[in-house]
Amino acid sequence: MEIKVKGVSKAFGVSVILDGVSFSLEEGQKVGLVGYNSTGKSTFLKIIAGLLDQDSGTVTIRKGAVLSYLPQDTSIVSTETVRDYLRRISRIADLERQIGPSSEALEEYERRNGYAFDHKTNAVLTGLGLNPDLSARKISSLSSGQRSKIFLAGVLLSDADVFLLDEPTNNLDLPTLIWLEDFLLNTKSSCIIVSHDRSFLDHVTNRVVEIDWKTHKLIATR
């Protein structure tokens, strides 16, 4: 089991957002998270990602599991080049610095096929509708739409055990959306995906849960 949530509650002032929510995510499972606006979907992801504290309850992450989180606001402010940003955010650059003749870093680097990272980066950028030549440009020189896609590319290149994706289809055209569906269908990573695009969720996920706006609990819808 990758993630186990038990009895998690969260309120902002007098507004209850989550009330005793329990949830589990198995290895390789892809779960869609739906609900009306402002019912706590983003809050739930942030709690799992460790970016927000719950008021009560527990969140247990499998020891050693790597989580990668895509927020709705994906603006990046950086003077790094795209290539340097992606190598840093994916942890490939750290692994290269730690590599020794018989180090764990070398084993991890080889497991992640780090020698082919640039090729994988080009494939992801192309899939997201970006020219791989952007790799040499500074992120600060890109449009907001391009920066959002670079953020998504960084998440997808992280080789995380769990992807936490908050509205990943925002601002994607149809070819890019189809590419993302194919990527998520073929990844071994587990996923929790917040999206209003039910067709996308139907294609990608094998389970859908909803935050009920009355009870503030999770209910299964598929």
Short mmCIF file of C-alpha atoms in Angstrom, two decimals:
data_model
loop_
_atom_site.label_atom_id
_atom_site.label_comp_id
_atom_site.label_asym_id
_atom_site.label_seq_id
_atom_site.Cartn_x
_atom_site.Cartn_y
_atom_site.Cartn_z
CA MET A 1 0.00 0.00 0.00
CA GLU A 2 1.38 3.41 -1.00
CA ILE A 3 -0.85 5.72 1.06
CA LYS A 4 -3.28 5.22 3.92
CA VAL A 5 -5.43 8.10 5.18
CA LYS A 6 -7.42 7.52 8.34
CA GLY A 7 -9.97 9.86 9.91
CA VAL A 8 -8.53 13.06 8.47
CA SER A 9 -10.41 16.27 9.22
CA LYS A 10 -9.69 19.84 8.19
CA ALA A 11 -11.51 23.11 8.77
CA PHE A 12 -10.73 26.71 7.93
CA GLY A 13 -12.31 28.76 10.67
CA VAL A 14 -15.90 27.56 11.02
CA SER A 15 -15.94 26.02 7.53
CA VAL A 16 -15.50 22.25 7.66
CA ILE A 17 -13.70 21.01 4.55
CA LEU A 18 -12.93 17.37 5.38
CA ASP A 19 -14.60 15.41 8.16
CA GLY A 20 -13.13 12.07 9.18
CA VAL A 21 -11.96 11.13 5.69
CA SER A 22 -10.41 7.71 5.19
CA PHE A 23 -8.76 6.54 1.98
CA SER A 24 -6.15 4.12 0.70
CA LEU A 25 -4.07 3.96 -2.45
CA GLU A 26 -2.58 0.69 -3.61
CA GLU A 27 0.60 0.29 -5.61
CA GLY A 28 -0.03 1.10 -9.28
CA GLN A 29 -3.59 2.22 -8.65
CA LYS A 30 -4.94 5.29 -10.44
CA VAL A 31 -7.72 7.09 -8.61
CA GLY A 32 -9.82 10.01 -9.79
CA LEU A 33 -10.91 12.55 -7.17
CA VAL A 34 -14.04 14.56 -8.01
CA GLY A 35 -16.52 16.86 -6.31
CA TYR A 36 -18.05 20.30 -6.53
CA ASN A 37 -15.80 23.34 -6.43
CA SER A 38 -14.51 24.23 -2.95
CA THR A 39 -15.32 20.82 -1.47
CA GLY A 40 -11.70 20.19 -0.48
CA LYS A 41 -10.12 18.28 -3.35
CA SER A 42 -7.03 20.47 -3.50
CA THR A 43 -6.87 20.57 0.30
CA PHE A 44 -6.88 16.77 0.39
CA LEU A 45 -3.98 16.55 -2.07
CA LYS A 46 -1.98 19.17 -0.17
CA ILE A 47 -2.43 17.23 3.08
CA ILE A 48 -1.18 14.03 1.44
CA ALA A 49 1.73 15.94 -0.13
CA GLY A 50 2.69 17.25 3.32
CA LEU A 51 2.10 20.88 2.35
CA LEU A 52 -0.83 21.37 4.71
CA ASP A 53 -1.46 19.97 8.19
CA GLN A 54 -4.70 18.20 8.98
CA ASP A 55 -6.58 19.06 12.18
CA SER A 56 -6.92 15.39 13.12
CA GLY A 57 -6.38 11.93 11.69
CA THR A 58 -3.31 10.34 10.15
CA VAL A 59 -1.65 10.08 6.75
CA THR A 60 0.77 7.19 6.33
CA ILE A 61 3.08 7.05 3.31
CA ARG A 62 4.95 3.86 2.44
CA LYS A 63 8.52 4.15 3.68
CA GLY A 64 10.80 5.28 0.88
CA ALA A 65 7.95 6.25 -1.44
CA VAL A 66 8.54 9.37 -3.53
CA LEU A 67 5.55 11.67 -4.14
CA SER A 68 5.38 14.29 -6.88
CA TYR A 69 2.71 17.00 -6.64
CA LEU A 70 1.21 19.12 -9.41
CA PRO A 71 -0.77 22.06 -7.99
CA GLN A 72 -3.39 24.01 -9.94
CA ASP A 73 -1.14 27.06 -9.85
CA THR A 74 1.88 25.93 -11.81
CA SER A 75 3.63 29.24 -12.39
CA ILE A 76 7.42 28.96 -12.11
CA VAL A 77 9.66 31.90 -11.28
CA SER A 78 13.19 30.84 -12.14
CA THR A 79 16.24 32.05 -14.04
CA GLU A 80 17.35 28.45 -14.62
CA THR A 81 17.32 26.98 -18.07
CA VAL A 82 14.58 24.47 -18.76
CA ARG A 83 17.17 21.68 -18.91
CA ASP A 84 18.71 22.61 -15.54
CA TYR A 85 15.29 22.95 -13.92
CA LEU A 86 14.12 19.55 -15.14
CA ARG A 87 17.35 17.85 -14.10
CA ARG A 88 17.08 19.41 -10.63
CA ILE A 89 13.37 18.83 -10.03
CA SER A 90 13.61 15.21 -11.22
CA ARG A 91 16.56 14.59 -8.82
CA ILE A 92 18.73 13.36 -11.70
CA ALA A 93 21.25 16.16 -11.08
CA ASP A 94 21.53 15.17 -7.39
CA LEU A 95 22.10 11.53 -8.29
CA GLU A 96 24.87 12.47 -10.72
CA ARG A 97 26.64 14.45 -8.01
CA GLN A 98 26.42 11.51 -5.60
CA ILE A 99 27.54 8.80 -8.01
CA GLY A 100 30.51 6.68 -6.94
CA PRO A 101 31.91 3.40 -8.27
CA SER A 102 29.61 1.25 -6.14
CA SER A 103 27.24 3.75 -4.59
CA GLU A 104 23.49 3.50 -4.06
CA ALA A 105 23.21 6.65 -6.14
CA LEU A 106 24.70 4.83 -9.13
CA GLU A 107 22.20 1.98 -8.71
CA GLU A 108 19.33 4.46 -8.51
CA TYR A 109 20.66 6.39 -11.49
CA GLU A 110 20.84 3.23 -13.57
CA ARG A 111 17.42 2.07 -12.37
CA ARG A 112 15.99 5.36 -13.60
CA ASN A 113 17.92 5.07 -16.85
CA GLY A 114 19.63 8.35 -16.11
CA TYR A 115 21.95 8.00 -19.09
CA ALA A 116 18.89 8.42 -21.34
CA PHE A 117 17.38 11.28 -19.32
CA ASP A 118 17.92 13.88 -22.04
CA HIS A 119 16.19 11.63 -24.57
CA LYS A 120 13.28 11.09 -22.17
CA THR A 121 13.09 14.83 -21.54
CA ASN A 122 12.83 15.54 -25.26
CA ALA A 123 10.07 12.95 -25.59
CA VAL A 124 8.05 14.47 -22.74
CA LEU A 125 8.49 18.03 -24.01
CA THR A 126 7.40 16.94 -27.48
CA GLY A 127 4.42 15.10 -26.03
CA LEU A 128 3.37 18.25 -24.21
CA GLY A 129 3.53 20.23 -27.44
CA LEU A 130 6.84 21.97 -26.70
CA ASN A 131 9.89 22.17 -28.92
CA PRO A 132 12.82 20.34 -27.25
CA ASP A 133 15.01 23.31 -28.26
CA LEU A 134 13.36 25.14 -25.34
CA SER A 135 15.70 23.18 -23.06
CA ALA A 136 18.41 25.77 -23.55
CA ARG A 137 16.17 28.75 -22.76
CA LYS A 138 15.67 30.35 -19.38
CA ILE A 139 12.29 29.63 -17.82
CA SER A 140 11.82 33.36 -17.19
CA SER A 141 11.80 33.93 -20.96
CA LEU A 142 8.87 31.57 -21.58
CA SER A 143 5.16 32.33 -21.76
CA SER A 144 2.93 31.41 -18.81
CA GLY A 145 1.46 28.52 -20.81
CA GLN A 146 4.92 27.17 -21.59
CA ARG A 147 5.98 27.49 -17.94
CA SER A 148 2.92 25.52 -16.85
CA LYS A 149 3.83 22.71 -19.23
CA ILE A 150 7.44 22.74 -18.00
CA PHE A 151 6.15 22.32 -14.44
CA LEU A 152 4.03 19.34 -15.58
CA ALA A 153 7.05 17.91 -17.42
CA GLY A 154 9.07 18.11 -14.21
CA VAL A 155 6.44 16.15 -12.34
CA LEU A 156 6.21 13.48 -15.02
CA LEU A 157 10.01 13.15 -15.24
CA SER A 158 10.37 12.71 -11.47
CA ASP A 159 9.82 8.95 -11.70
CA ALA A 160 7.77 9.25 -8.51
CA ASP A 161 6.02 6.34 -6.88
CA VAL A 162 2.89 8.48 -6.57
CA PHE A 163 1.69 11.37 -8.73
CA LEU A 164 -0.66 13.84 -7.04
CA LEU A 165 -2.15 15.75 -9.96
CA ASP A 166 -4.50 18.70 -9.43
CA GLU A 167 -6.27 19.49 -12.73
CA PRO A 168 -3.43 18.29 -14.99
CA THR A 169 -5.51 18.82 -18.15
CA ASN A 170 -5.84 22.58 -17.70
CA ASN A 171 -4.85 24.44 -20.88
CA LEU A 172 -4.00 21.27 -22.82
CA ASP A 173 -5.16 20.89 -26.41
CA LEU A 174 -6.53 17.59 -27.69
CA PRO A 175 -3.26 16.05 -29.01
CA THR A 176 -1.49 16.89 -25.75
CA LEU A 177 -4.40 15.56 -23.70
CA ILE A 178 -4.29 12.27 -25.61
CA TRP A 179 -0.52 12.06 -25.04
CA LEU A 180 -0.97 12.65 -21.30
CA GLU A 181 -3.66 9.96 -21.11
CA ASP A 182 -1.27 7.51 -22.77
CA PHE A 183 1.59 8.49 -20.45
CA LEU A 184 -0.49 7.96 -17.31
CA LEU A 185 -1.97 4.70 -18.58
CA ASN A 186 1.52 3.31 -19.15
CA THR A 187 3.29 4.61 -16.05
CA LYS A 188 3.82 2.20 -13.17
CA SER A 189 3.34 5.07 -10.73
CA SER A 190 0.21 5.29 -8.61
CA CYS A 191 -1.90 8.40 -9.16
CA ILE A 192 -4.50 10.55 -7.46
CA ILE A 193 -5.94 12.84 -10.10
CA VAL A 194 -8.28 15.77 -9.51
CA SER A 195 -10.14 16.67 -12.70
CA HIS A 196 -13.48 17.96 -13.94
CA ASP A 197 -12.88 16.11 -17.20
CA ARG A 198 -14.79 12.90 -16.56
CA SER A 199 -13.88 11.49 -19.98
CA PHE A 200 -10.19 11.88 -19.09
CA LEU A 201 -10.76 10.16 -15.74
CA ASP A 202 -12.73 7.36 -17.40
CA HIS A 203 -9.80 6.70 -19.73
CA VAL A 204 -7.02 6.91 -17.15
CA THR A 205 -8.32 5.79 -13.75
CA ASN A 206 -9.57 2.48 -12.41
CA ARG A 207 -11.35 4.02 -9.43
CA VAL A 208 -13.17 7.29 -8.75
CA VAL A 209 -14.03 8.80 -5.36
CA GLU A 210 -15.96 11.96 -4.58
CA ILE A 211 -15.84 14.41 -1.69
CA ASP A 212 -19.49 14.73 -0.71
CA TRP A 213 -20.39 18.39 -0.25
CA LYS A 214 -22.84 17.60 2.58
CA THR A 215 -20.89 15.12 4.71
CA HIS A 216 -17.35 16.23 3.74
CA LYS A 217 -16.39 12.56 3.45
CA LEU A 218 -15.19 10.44 0.55
CA ILE A 219 -17.71 8.28 -1.27
CA ALA A 220 -16.97 5.81 -4.06
CA THR A 221 -18.55 6.55 -7.44
CA ARG A 222 -16.71 3.96 -9.53
#
